[in-house]
Amino acid sequence: MKVYGLPADEVSRLFRGGEVCVAVYGLGKMGLPLAAVFAERGARVIGVDINPRVVESVNRGLNHIEGEPKLGELVRRNVRAGRLTATTDGEAAAREADVMVILVPVVLDAEKRPDLRALRAVCTSIAGGMEKGDLVLIETTLPPGTTSGVVAPLLESSGLRAGEDFGLAHCPERAMTGRVVEDIMGAYPKIVGGIDRRSTEAAIGIYRVVNSRGVIPVTNATTAEMVKVAEGVYRDVNIAIANELALVARKHGVDVWEVIKAANTQPYCNLHMPGAGVGGHCIPVYPWFIIDEDTRLIRTAREVNDSMSGFLVSRLEDILRREGERLEGSEIAVVGLTYRPGVKETYHSPARLVIEHLKRRGARVYGYDPLLSEEEIRSSMGVEPLNGERVKWAVCLHGNGHELRINAERKIELRQIFA
Ligand SMILES: NC(=O)c1ccc[n+]([C@@H]2O[C@H](COP(=O)([O-])OP(=O)(O)OC[C@H]3O[C@@H](n4cnc5c(N)ncnc54)[C@H](O)[C@@H]3O)[C@@H](O)[C@H]2O)c1
């Protein structure tokens, strides 16, 4: 049943009653949980992915995303119940669906400009199967202005008009890896911003059923895009502050972790933690969506965070020198390779930069992380995994008890790096 133009309550009723067919484009770490939760809440869901292995596995009721509590059970149950299927044919899915949700990645190209190729490809296949009354929702984080300036014209190649014949809204995915199902179902409210009032209204009707914390409608799609980018930028700049404070604390012989813990007891202070840099799909990427000549602070924060791996290796060099050793030729294990503790993700991980700096200075580098297999360490970090053998030095980029299991003569933790 088409939902664009209906009141939110009516959309919710139809969605719960299984009368709305939703196509979710991109069955990755965010898209598969979203598709499974939509199905769990009553919709008939068609997952679309260009990867045939992903499609085949979903159709067999299998979950290919690791480390997401409840996801396996949700996928199995909803595939068995016939509410969740998958296909590689995005145009056919659009023909069948009433609501199309886009959750394919936007990454950065070599010049740090957003690469919209996957988004454009999805829009083109949706345009090939769209009908009057459809609603398109974009959950992928986008540079402000993309929904109305790029997506709407691409969808209008269907011959239909956005805001007249079909609805279009940006509804950013705010979930965090490792807790995606819980976040989607209502750890915090959903933000929705339509290109017109009717798009926002229909989107509210859908996400109210999904998110127990409710929906926050914002003025338009560009506002919604900016909300998500702002969340990422806030964290990047905040971490840069923590990193600079760590450098200052060092000069004064002060422990920055003690400073931050005490400062954060004041309700208006929420300093993040210093470290080897910032990684993952989101925080190091989104600032580049808005960096220009007016965003000096945001650009500088990016530079500060990216420079931390170099600082860390210089400090390591000092520590070795004090013991009469050199980085060149030394055996060093880098411990804690994922971009943050407890999450099996190495995208933009600061560990990779640390390893590059160490290799450039001639060190013999090994990697260790209990969340990664030996093959994953080789392919994602370009180093040999440490396999129980003893090394002289180990540098621990984040906790998790990794350091306890390492067979190293000298273990260096971040606290010592910043001391
Ligand atoms: N990963 C995160 O922590 C996170 C958190 C919040 C929001 N997001 C947003 O979600 C987006 C997707 O992230 P993800 O982690 O799910 O990515 P992912 O790499 O895990 O999955 C993306 C999926 O999209 C598929 N795909 C690529 N091009 C396609 C196309 N043209 N048609 C259909 N499918 C296609 C891929 O095969 C893959 O299965 C991010 O770009 C970001 O905007 C991510």
PDB file of C-alpha atoms and ligand atoms in Angstrom, residues 24-33 48-51 54 64-65 87-88 90 102-107 117-123 125 139-142 172-178 180 228 280-282 286 289 339-340 345, ligand 1:
ATOM      1  CA  VAL A  24      16.200  -1.781   1.849  1.00  0.00           C
ATOM      2  CA  TYR A  25      19.181  -1.026  -0.441  1.00  0.00           C
ATOM      3  CA  GLY A  26      22.505  -2.165   1.079  1.00  0.00           C
ATOM      4  CA  LEU A  27      22.475  -5.196   3.398  1.00  0.00           C
ATOM      5  CA  GLY A  28      25.666  -4.342   5.288  1.00  0.00           C
ATOM      6  CA  LYS A  29      26.391  -3.653   8.928  1.00  0.00           C
ATOM      7  CA  MET A  30      23.595  -1.088   9.109  1.00  0.00           C
ATOM      8  CA  GLY A  31      21.233  -2.200   6.334  1.00  0.00           C
ATOM      9  CA  LEU A  32      20.726  -5.825   7.383  1.00  0.00           C
ATOM     10  CA  PRO A  33      19.775  -4.933  10.978  1.00  0.00           C
ATOM     11  CA  VAL A  48      18.726  -5.415  -2.055  1.00  0.00           C
ATOM     12  CA  ASP A  49      22.474  -5.823  -2.386  1.00  0.00           C
ATOM     13  CA  ILE A  50      24.903  -5.948  -5.307  1.00  0.00           C
ATOM     14  CA  ASN A  51      26.777  -8.764  -3.588  1.00  0.00           C
ATOM     15  CA  VAL A  54      25.067 -11.550   0.757  1.00  0.00           C
ATOM     16  CA  HIS A  64      26.639 -12.399   7.747  1.00  0.00           C
ATOM     17  CA  ILE A  65      27.295  -9.487  10.143  1.00  0.00           C
ATOM     18  CA  THR A  87      17.592  -9.852  -4.247  1.00  0.00           C
ATOM     19  CA  THR A  88      20.275  -8.279  -6.422  1.00  0.00           C
ATOM     20  CA  GLY A  90      17.092  -3.218  -7.331  1.00  0.00           C
ATOM     21  CA  ILE A 102      18.852   3.611   1.021  1.00  0.00           C
ATOM     22  CA  LEU A 103      21.716   2.496   3.244  1.00  0.00           C
ATOM     23  CA  VAL A 104      24.697   2.065   0.909  1.00  0.00           C
ATOM     24  CA  PRO A 105      28.020   3.628   1.872  1.00  0.00           C
ATOM     25  CA  VAL A 106      29.292   7.056   0.927  1.00  0.00           C
ATOM     26  CA  VAL A 107      33.054   6.980   1.371  1.00  0.00           C
ATOM     27  CA  ARG A 117      28.786   6.388  -6.866  1.00  0.00           C
ATOM     28  CA  ALA A 118      26.922   3.721  -4.828  1.00  0.00           C
ATOM     29  CA  LEU A 119      24.219   6.230  -3.898  1.00  0.00           C
ATOM     30  CA  ARG A 120      23.784   7.305  -7.537  1.00  0.00           C
ATOM     31  CA  ALA A 121      23.625   3.694  -8.708  1.00  0.00           C
ATOM     32  CA  VAL A 122      20.881   2.890  -6.193  1.00  0.00           C
ATOM     33  CA  CYS A 123      18.895   6.014  -7.122  1.00  0.00           C
ATOM     34  CA  SER A 125      17.742   1.551 -10.139  1.00  0.00           C
ATOM     35  CA  GLU A 139      19.581   6.646   5.968  1.00  0.00           C
ATOM     36  CA  THR A 140      23.141   6.941   4.617  1.00  0.00           C
ATOM     37  CA  THR A 141      25.001   9.907   6.105  1.00  0.00           C
ATOM     38  CA  LEU A 142      25.244  12.575   3.409  1.00  0.00           C
ATOM     39  CA  PRO A 172      20.009   9.401   9.288  1.00  0.00           C
ATOM     40  CA  GLU A 173      21.154   6.087  10.736  1.00  0.00           C
ATOM     41  CA  ARG A 174      22.610   6.994  14.145  1.00  0.00           C
ATOM     42  CA  ALA A 175      23.361   3.453  15.348  1.00  0.00           C
ATOM     43  CA  MET A 176      26.744   2.320  16.616  1.00  0.00           C
ATOM     44  CA  THR A 177      28.507  -0.859  15.548  1.00  0.00           C
ATOM     45  CA  GLY A 178      28.063  -3.584  18.154  1.00  0.00           C
ATOM     46  CA  VAL A 180      22.825  -1.648  16.053  1.00  0.00           C
ATOM     47  CA  LYS A 228      24.109  13.522  11.612  1.00  0.00           C
ATOM     48  CA  GLY A 280      35.782   3.741  11.894  1.00  0.00           C
ATOM     49  CA  HIS A 281      33.319   4.537   9.122  1.00  0.00           C
ATOM     50  CA  CYS A 282      31.934   7.700  10.600  1.00  0.00           C
ATOM     51  CA  TYR A 286      31.945  13.097   8.014  1.00  0.00           C
ATOM     52  CA  PHE A 289      31.596  16.416   4.030  1.00  0.00           C
ATOM     53  CA  TYR A 339      39.499   1.213  15.639  1.00  0.00           C
ATOM     54  CA  ARG A 340      38.030   0.941  19.113  1.00  0.00           C
ATOM     55  CA  GLU A 345      36.188  -3.094  12.664  1.00  0.00           C
TER      56      GLU A 345
HETATM   57  N1  LIG B   1      29.117   1.444  10.064  1.00  0.00           N
HETATM   58  C1  LIG B   1      28.746   2.345  10.936  1.00  0.00           C
HETATM   59  O1  LIG B   1      29.216   2.373  12.067  1.00  0.00           O
HETATM   60  C2  LIG B   1      27.627   3.333  10.595  1.00  0.00           C
HETATM   61  C3  LIG B   1      26.946   3.962  11.646  1.00  0.00           C
HETATM   62  C4  LIG B   1      25.905   4.836  11.349  1.00  0.00           C
HETATM   63  C5  LIG B   1      25.587   5.082  10.021  1.00  0.00           C
HETATM   64  N2  LIG B   1      26.267   4.466   9.009  1.00  0.00           N
HETATM   65  C6  LIG B   1      25.880   4.768   7.635  1.00  0.00           C
HETATM   66  O2  LIG B   1      25.551   3.584   6.969  1.00  0.00           O
HETATM   67  C7  LIG B   1      26.201   3.547   5.702  1.00  0.00           C
HETATM   68  C8  LIG B   1      26.439   2.114   5.330  1.00  0.00           C
HETATM   69  O3  LIG B   1      27.370   1.597   6.259  1.00  0.00           O
HETATM   70  P1  LIG B   1      27.553   0.057   6.518  1.00  0.00           P
HETATM   71  O4  LIG B   1      28.475  -0.046   7.678  1.00  0.00           O
HETATM   72  O5  LIG B   1      26.245  -0.646   6.575  1.00  0.00           O
HETATM   73  O6  LIG B   1      28.314  -0.376   5.187  1.00  0.00           O
HETATM   74  P2  LIG B   1      28.742  -1.848   4.756  1.00  0.00           P
HETATM   75  O7  LIG B   1      29.962  -1.692   3.942  1.00  0.00           O
HETATM   76  O8  LIG B   1      28.750  -2.781   5.927  1.00  0.00           O
HETATM   77  O9  LIG B   1      27.540  -2.343   3.815  1.00  0.00           O
HETATM   78  C9  LIG B   1      27.183  -1.724   2.638  1.00  0.00           C
HETATM   79  C10 LIG B   1      26.427  -2.720   1.776  1.00  0.00           C
HETATM   80  O10 LIG B   1      25.935  -2.022   0.638  1.00  0.00           O
HETATM   81  C11 LIG B   1      26.113  -2.854  -0.489  1.00  0.00           C
HETATM   82  N3  LIG B   1      26.118  -2.036  -1.691  1.00  0.00           N
HETATM   83  C12 LIG B   1      27.099  -1.242  -2.193  1.00  0.00           C
HETATM   84  N4  LIG B   1      26.708  -0.651  -3.331  1.00  0.00           N
HETATM   85  C13 LIG B   1      25.423  -1.070  -3.564  1.00  0.00           C
HETATM   86  C14 LIG B   1      24.474  -0.811  -4.565  1.00  0.00           C
HETATM   87  N5  LIG B   1      24.748   0.003  -5.580  1.00  0.00           N
HETATM   88  N6  LIG B   1      23.261  -1.415  -4.474  1.00  0.00           N
HETATM   89  C15 LIG B   1      22.965  -2.242  -3.445  1.00  0.00           C
HETATM   90  N7  LIG B   1      23.840  -2.523  -2.464  1.00  0.00           N
HETATM   91  C16 LIG B   1      25.055  -1.945  -2.519  1.00  0.00           C
HETATM   92  C17 LIG B   1      27.411  -3.580  -0.232  1.00  0.00           C
HETATM   93  O11 LIG B   1      27.527  -4.762  -0.994  1.00  0.00           O
HETATM   94  C18 LIG B   1      27.302  -3.861   1.274  1.00  0.00           C
HETATM   95  O12 LIG B   1      26.670  -5.106   1.532  1.00  0.00           O
HETATM   96  C19 LIG B   1      27.475   4.378   5.909  1.00  0.00           C
HETATM   97  O13 LIG B   1      27.945   4.960   4.725  1.00  0.00           O
HETATM   98  C20 LIG B   1      26.979   5.431   6.854  1.00  0.00           C
HETATM   99  O14 LIG B   1      26.443   6.506   6.135  1.00  0.00           O
HETATM  100  C21 LIG B   1      27.271   3.586   9.274  1.00  0.00           C
END
